[in-house]
mmCIF file of C-alpha atoms in Angstrom:
data_model
loop_
_atom_site.group_PDB
_atom_site.id
_atom_site.type_symbol
_atom_site.label_atom_id
_atom_site.label_comp_id
_atom_site.label_asym_id
_atom_site.label_seq_id
_atom_site.Cartn_x
_atom_site.Cartn_y
_atom_site.Cartn_z
ATOM 1 C CA UNK A 1 -15.552 7.195 -17.950
ATOM 2 C CA UNK A 2 -12.555 9.384 -17.003
ATOM 3 C CA UNK A 3 -10.793 6.165 -15.301
ATOM 4 C CA UNK A 4 -11.322 3.976 -18.386
ATOM 5 C CA UNK A 5 -9.746 6.907 -20.825
ATOM 6 C CA UNK A 6 -6.581 7.456 -18.009
ATOM 7 C CA UNK A 7 -6.143 3.446 -17.871
ATOM 8 C CA UNK A 8 -6.171 3.463 -21.785
ATOM 9 C CA UNK A 9 -3.690 5.664 -22.029
ATOM 10 C CA UNK A 10 -1.344 4.584 -19.369
ATOM 11 C CA UNK A 11 -1.609 0.613 -20.773
ATOM 12 C CA UNK A 12 -1.370 1.215 -24.510
ATOM 13 C CA UNK A 13 1.269 -0.330 -26.496
ATOM 14 C CA UNK A 14 1.576 3.197 -28.247
ATOM 15 C CA UNK A 15 1.561 5.023 -25.020
ATOM 16 C CA UNK A 16 4.554 2.981 -23.367
ATOM 17 C CA UNK A 17 6.752 3.044 -26.238
ATOM 18 C CA UNK A 18 6.302 7.177 -26.545
ATOM 19 C CA UNK A 19 6.977 7.226 -22.666
ATOM 20 C CA UNK A 20 10.712 5.916 -23.598
ATOM 21 C CA UNK A 21 11.328 9.303 -24.960
ATOM 22 C CA UNK A 22 11.808 11.989 -22.254
ATOM 23 C CA UNK A 23 10.955 14.846 -24.109
ATOM 24 C CA UNK A 24 7.117 13.150 -25.055
ATOM 25 C CA UNK A 25 7.108 11.351 -21.521
ATOM 26 C CA UNK A 26 6.850 14.362 -19.411
ATOM 27 C CA UNK A 27 3.639 16.038 -21.181
ATOM 28 C CA UNK A 28 2.130 12.100 -21.375
ATOM 29 C CA UNK A 29 2.739 12.002 -17.778
ATOM 30 C CA UNK A 30 1.249 15.722 -17.077
ATOM 31 C CA UNK A 31 -1.849 14.906 -19.257
ATOM 32 C CA UNK A 32 -2.289 11.414 -17.604
ATOM 33 C CA UNK A 33 -2.190 13.370 -13.967
ATOM 34 C CA UNK A 34 -4.823 15.652 -15.338
ATOM 35 C CA UNK A 35 -7.482 12.574 -16.774
ATOM 36 C CA UNK A 36 -6.733 10.915 -13.598
ATOM 37 C CA UNK A 37 -9.995 10.621 -11.343
ATOM 38 C CA UNK A 38 -10.048 11.901 -7.871
ATOM 39 C CA UNK A 39 -11.810 8.381 -6.783
ATOM 40 C CA UNK A 40 -12.438 5.126 -8.777
ATOM 41 C CA UNK A 41 -13.817 1.728 -7.796
ATOM 42 C CA UNK A 42 -11.886 -1.652 -8.239
ATOM 43 C CA UNK A 43 -13.051 -3.143 -10.866
ATOM 44 C CA UNK A 44 -12.840 -6.946 -10.546
ATOM 45 C CA UNK A 45 -12.033 -9.816 -7.729
ATOM 46 C CA UNK A 46 -12.404 -10.020 -4.226
ATOM 47 C CA UNK A 47 -11.843 -6.457 -3.761
ATOM 48 C CA UNK A 48 -14.215 -5.513 -6.659
ATOM 49 C CA UNK A 49 -16.529 -2.345 -5.523
ATOM 50 C CA UNK A 50 -13.997 -0.722 -2.856
ATOM 51 C CA UNK A 51 -13.297 3.076 -3.306
ATOM 52 C CA UNK A 52 -9.721 4.108 -3.910
ATOM 53 C CA UNK A 53 -8.044 7.498 -4.499
ATOM 54 C CA UNK A 54 -5.561 6.264 -7.301
ATOM 55 C CA UNK A 55 -2.136 7.841 -7.676
ATOM 56 C CA UNK A 56 -0.097 8.051 -10.802
ATOM 57 C CA UNK A 57 2.611 6.352 -9.547
ATOM 58 C CA UNK A 58 0.003 2.878 -8.520
ATOM 59 C CA UNK A 59 0.391 0.105 -10.854
ATOM 60 C CA UNK A 60 -3.094 0.251 -12.637
ATOM 61 C CA UNK A 61 -3.787 -3.320 -11.664
ATOM 62 C CA UNK A 62 -4.526 -1.925 -8.116
ATOM 63 C CA UNK A 63 -7.976 -1.043 -9.140
ATOM 64 C CA UNK A 64 -8.230 -3.194 -12.172
ATOM 65 C CA UNK A 65 -8.501 -6.090 -9.606
ATOM 66 C CA UNK A 66 -5.468 -7.901 -10.564
ATOM 67 C CA UNK A 67 -3.072 -6.784 -7.957
ATOM 68 C CA UNK A 68 -1.383 -9.616 -6.284
ATOM 69 C CA UNK A 69 -4.280 -11.821 -6.958
ATOM 70 C CA UNK A 70 -3.452 -14.870 -4.443
ATOM 71 C CA UNK A 71 -2.902 -12.429 -1.806
ATOM 72 C CA UNK A 72 -6.678 -11.278 -2.530
ATOM 73 C CA UNK A 73 -7.578 -14.671 -2.246
ATOM 74 C CA UNK A 74 -6.125 -15.969 0.883
ATOM 75 C CA UNK A 75 -7.317 -12.890 2.672
ATOM 76 C CA UNK A 76 -10.660 -13.233 1.022
ATOM 77 C CA UNK A 77 -10.845 -17.349 1.968
ATOM 78 C CA UNK A 78 -9.442 -16.957 5.409
ATOM 79 C CA UNK A 79 -11.075 -13.959 7.108
ATOM 80 C CA UNK A 80 -14.283 -13.159 8.347
ATOM 81 C CA UNK A 81 -16.272 -11.859 11.484
ATOM 82 C CA UNK A 82 -13.976 -12.130 14.441
ATOM 83 C CA UNK A 83 -10.883 -12.581 12.597
ATOM 84 C CA UNK A 84 -8.111 -10.412 13.368
ATOM 85 C CA UNK A 85 -5.657 -9.123 10.429
ATOM 86 C CA UNK A 86 -2.184 -7.620 10.816
ATOM 87 C CA UNK A 87 -1.479 -5.731 7.823
ATOM 88 C CA UNK A 88 2.423 -5.020 7.980
ATOM 89 C CA UNK A 89 3.513 -2.327 5.387
ATOM 90 C CA UNK A 90 -0.177 -1.342 4.309
ATOM 91 C CA UNK A 91 0.832 0.920 1.663
ATOM 92 C CA UNK A 92 -2.644 1.944 0.076
ATOM 93 C CA UNK A 93 -4.466 -0.362 2.336
ATOM 94 C CA UNK A 94 -5.976 -2.490 -0.217
ATOM 95 C CA UNK A 95 -5.718 -5.696 1.800
ATOM 96 C CA UNK A 96 -6.697 -4.025 4.989
ATOM 97 C CA UNK A 97 -9.904 -2.788 3.259
ATOM 98 C CA UNK A 98 -10.630 -6.112 1.751
ATOM 99 C CA UNK A 99 -10.351 -7.546 5.393
ATOM 100 C CA UNK A 100 -12.559 -5.285 6.941
ATOM 101 C CA UNK A 101 -15.136 -5.598 4.807
ATOM 102 C CA UNK A 102 -15.096 -9.488 5.537
ATOM 103 C CA UNK A 103 -15.875 -8.510 9.148
ATOM 104 C CA UNK A 104 -12.091 -9.019 10.498
ATOM 105 C CA UNK A 105 -10.479 -6.197 12.761
ATOM 106 C CA UNK A 106 -7.474 -4.634 11.130
ATOM 107 C CA UNK A 107 -4.283 -3.313 12.403
ATOM 108 C CA UNK A 108 -2.308 -1.826 9.758
ATOM 109 C CA UNK A 109 1.053 -1.076 10.231
ATOM 110 C CA UNK A 110 2.228 1.766 7.906
ATOM 111 C CA UNK A 111 5.234 4.142 9.157
ATOM 112 C CA UNK A 112 4.837 6.521 6.205
ATOM 113 C CA UNK A 113 3.092 9.426 6.970
ATOM 114 C CA UNK A 114 1.754 9.923 3.352
ATOM 115 C CA UNK A 115 0.524 6.403 3.059
ATOM 116 C CA UNK A 116 -0.873 6.264 6.474
ATOM 117 C CA UNK A 117 -3.300 9.206 5.676
ATOM 118 C CA UNK A 118 -4.166 7.611 2.482
ATOM 119 C CA UNK A 119 -5.219 4.193 4.241
ATOM 120 C CA UNK A 120 -7.169 6.208 6.780
ATOM 121 C CA UNK A 121 -9.166 8.155 4.047
ATOM 122 C CA UNK A 122 -9.751 4.933 2.188
ATOM 123 C CA UNK A 123 -11.328 3.583 5.272
ATOM 124 C CA UNK A 124 -13.767 6.655 5.783
ATOM 125 C CA UNK A 125 -14.628 6.404 1.774
ATOM 126 C CA UNK A 126 -15.590 2.717 2.322
ATOM 127 C CA UNK A 127 -17.471 3.240 5.964
ATOM 128 C CA UNK A 128 -14.717 0.841 7.348
ATOM 129 C CA UNK A 129 -12.797 3.341 9.884
ATOM 130 C CA UNK A 130 -14.627 1.404 12.839
ATOM 131 C CA UNK A 131 -12.776 -1.570 11.798
ATOM 132 C CA UNK A 132 -9.177 -0.295 10.322
ATOM 133 C CA UNK A 133 -6.904 1.061 12.986
ATOM 134 C CA UNK A 134 -3.806 2.581 11.300
ATOM 135 C CA UNK A 135 -0.641 2.004 13.220
ATOM 136 C CA UNK A 136 2.140 4.831 12.356
ATOM 137 C CA UNK A 137 4.962 2.475 13.480
ATOM 138 C CA UNK A 138 7.555 0.646 11.490
ATOM 139 C CA UNK A 139 7.830 -3.482 12.567
ATOM 140 C CA UNK A 140 11.136 -4.703 13.345
ATOM 141 C CA UNK A 141 13.238 -7.256 15.359
ATOM 142 C CA UNK A 142 13.709 -4.794 18.160
ATOM 143 C CA UNK A 143 11.666 -2.086 19.722
ATOM 144 C CA UNK A 144 12.930 1.820 19.725
ATOM 145 C CA UNK A 145 13.876 3.934 16.654
ATOM 146 C CA UNK A 146 14.675 2.635 12.984
ATOM 147 C CA UNK A 147 16.259 4.908 10.045
ATOM 148 C CA UNK A 148 14.329 4.417 7.216
ATOM 149 C CA UNK A 149 15.011 6.083 3.589
ATOM 150 C CA UNK A 150 12.269 7.399 1.598
ATOM 151 C CA UNK A 151 12.332 5.920 -2.025
ATOM 152 C CA UNK A 152 12.687 8.281 -5.088
ATOM 153 C CA UNK A 153 9.024 8.210 -5.880
ATOM 154 C CA UNK A 154 7.936 9.262 -2.125
ATOM 155 C CA UNK A 155 5.444 6.618 -1.282
ATOM 156 C CA UNK A 156 7.616 3.960 0.172
ATOM 157 C CA UNK A 157 10.035 3.645 3.254
ATOM 158 C CA UNK A 158 12.841 0.979 3.750
ATOM 159 C CA UNK A 159 15.406 0.209 6.210
ATOM 160 C CA UNK A 160 18.915 1.270 4.705
ATOM 161 C CA UNK A 161 20.317 -1.821 2.601
ATOM 162 C CA UNK A 162 17.078 -2.914 1.552
ATOM 163 C CA UNK A 163 14.754 -2.164 -1.383
ATOM 164 C CA UNK A 164 15.641 0.475 -4.032
ATOM 165 C CA UNK A 165 19.236 1.675 -3.994
ATOM 166 C CA UNK A 166 18.512 5.335 -4.583
ATOM 167 C CA UNK A 167 16.756 7.106 -1.841
ATOM 168 C CA UNK A 168 16.267 10.864 -1.808
ATOM 169 C CA UNK A 169 15.810 11.122 2.476
ATOM 170 C CA UNK A 170 15.912 9.485 5.370
ATOM 171 C CA UNK A 171 13.749 9.507 8.504
ATOM 172 C CA UNK A 172 14.202 8.195 12.090
ATOM 173 C CA UNK A 173 10.899 5.962 12.878
ATOM 174 C CA UNK A 174 9.626 4.394 15.929
ATOM 175 C CA UNK A 175 9.557 0.660 15.636
ATOM 176 C CA UNK A 176 7.992 -2.182 17.265
ATOM 177 C CA UNK A 177 8.099 -6.145 17.458
ATOM 178 C CA UNK A 178 5.104 -7.805 16.918
ATOM 179 C CA UNK A 179 5.638 -9.890 20.239
ATOM 180 C CA UNK A 180 5.477 -6.447 21.973
ATOM 181 C CA UNK A 181 2.814 -5.139 20.287
ATOM 182 C CA UNK A 182 0.412 -8.160 20.492
ATOM 183 C CA UNK A 183 0.859 -8.333 24.572
ATOM 184 C CA UNK A 184 -1.465 -5.058 24.321
ATOM 185 C CA UNK A 185 -3.494 -6.059 21.419
ATOM 186 C CA UNK A 186 -5.455 -9.114 19.976
ATOM 187 C CA UNK A 187 -2.803 -11.679 18.211
ATOM 188 C CA UNK A 188 -3.440 -11.850 14.646
ATOM 189 C CA UNK A 189 -5.724 -14.683 12.756
ATOM 190 C CA UNK A 190 -3.733 -13.754 9.690
ATOM 191 C CA UNK A 191 -0.717 -11.287 8.836
ATOM 192 C CA UNK A 192 0.627 -10.003 5.553
ATOM 193 C CA UNK A 193 4.106 -8.750 5.438
ATOM 194 C CA UNK A 194 5.147 -6.673 2.650
ATOM 195 C CA UNK A 195 8.237 -4.205 4.043
ATOM 196 C CA UNK A 196 10.678 -3.386 0.866
ATOM 197 C CA UNK A 197 12.884 -6.588 1.906
ATOM 198 C CA UNK A 198 13.077 -6.361 5.517
ATOM 199 C CA UNK A 199 10.350 -9.302 6.388
ATOM 200 C CA UNK A 200 13.185 -11.498 7.919
ATOM 201 C CA UNK A 201 13.550 -8.742 10.565
ATOM 202 C CA UNK A 202 9.603 -8.608 11.219
ATOM 203 C CA UNK A 203 9.448 -12.321 11.475
ATOM 204 C CA UNK A 204 12.299 -12.140 14.287
ATOM 205 C CA UNK A 205 10.447 -10.056 16.295
ATOM 206 C CA UNK A 206 7.666 -12.024 15.957
ATOM 207 C CA UNK A 207 8.545 -15.605 17.166
ATOM 208 C CA UNK A 208 5.688 -15.790 20.030
#
């Protein structure tokens, strides 16, 4: 019930128009945050039934079921027991949860500590923690350390020059290539890469 009310407030045309006025947008945002449920289930699509902890900054189609439907369909169709899924740039971990529920072993790379903990909680909430390993590293074309910038809303990391131009803070993050990582871990059956514009550098370090 609460999630339906929150979604209606967030998605209504009246709400969108009102949010254009800062003096109205702030109290609407505060009200929306109070209405936001602590947990909810994905409503439709291949991820239907998975538990998530929604955040105000997330797109609502993440738990409505319509988030990147083509990617959901591919993960759903190609993975099963015995498969290995590399989720590079895990975010909230939606695709990792789907892959693990299909029976795949999941290695999810998420250097942002807030997101990494969120993925771990989501894995526990869905009783999938034995199938999902959170790897708190950035993936790049070389091993070492990478200076990354935190997006203003705080839930994304990007290498300088990629993604949003206005950042609030920089972090030095350990990074690895997938070629090096796969020396001591099983290689992927399928991998998804979403790293704020740095995908080419990930692929350069994945030639093997």
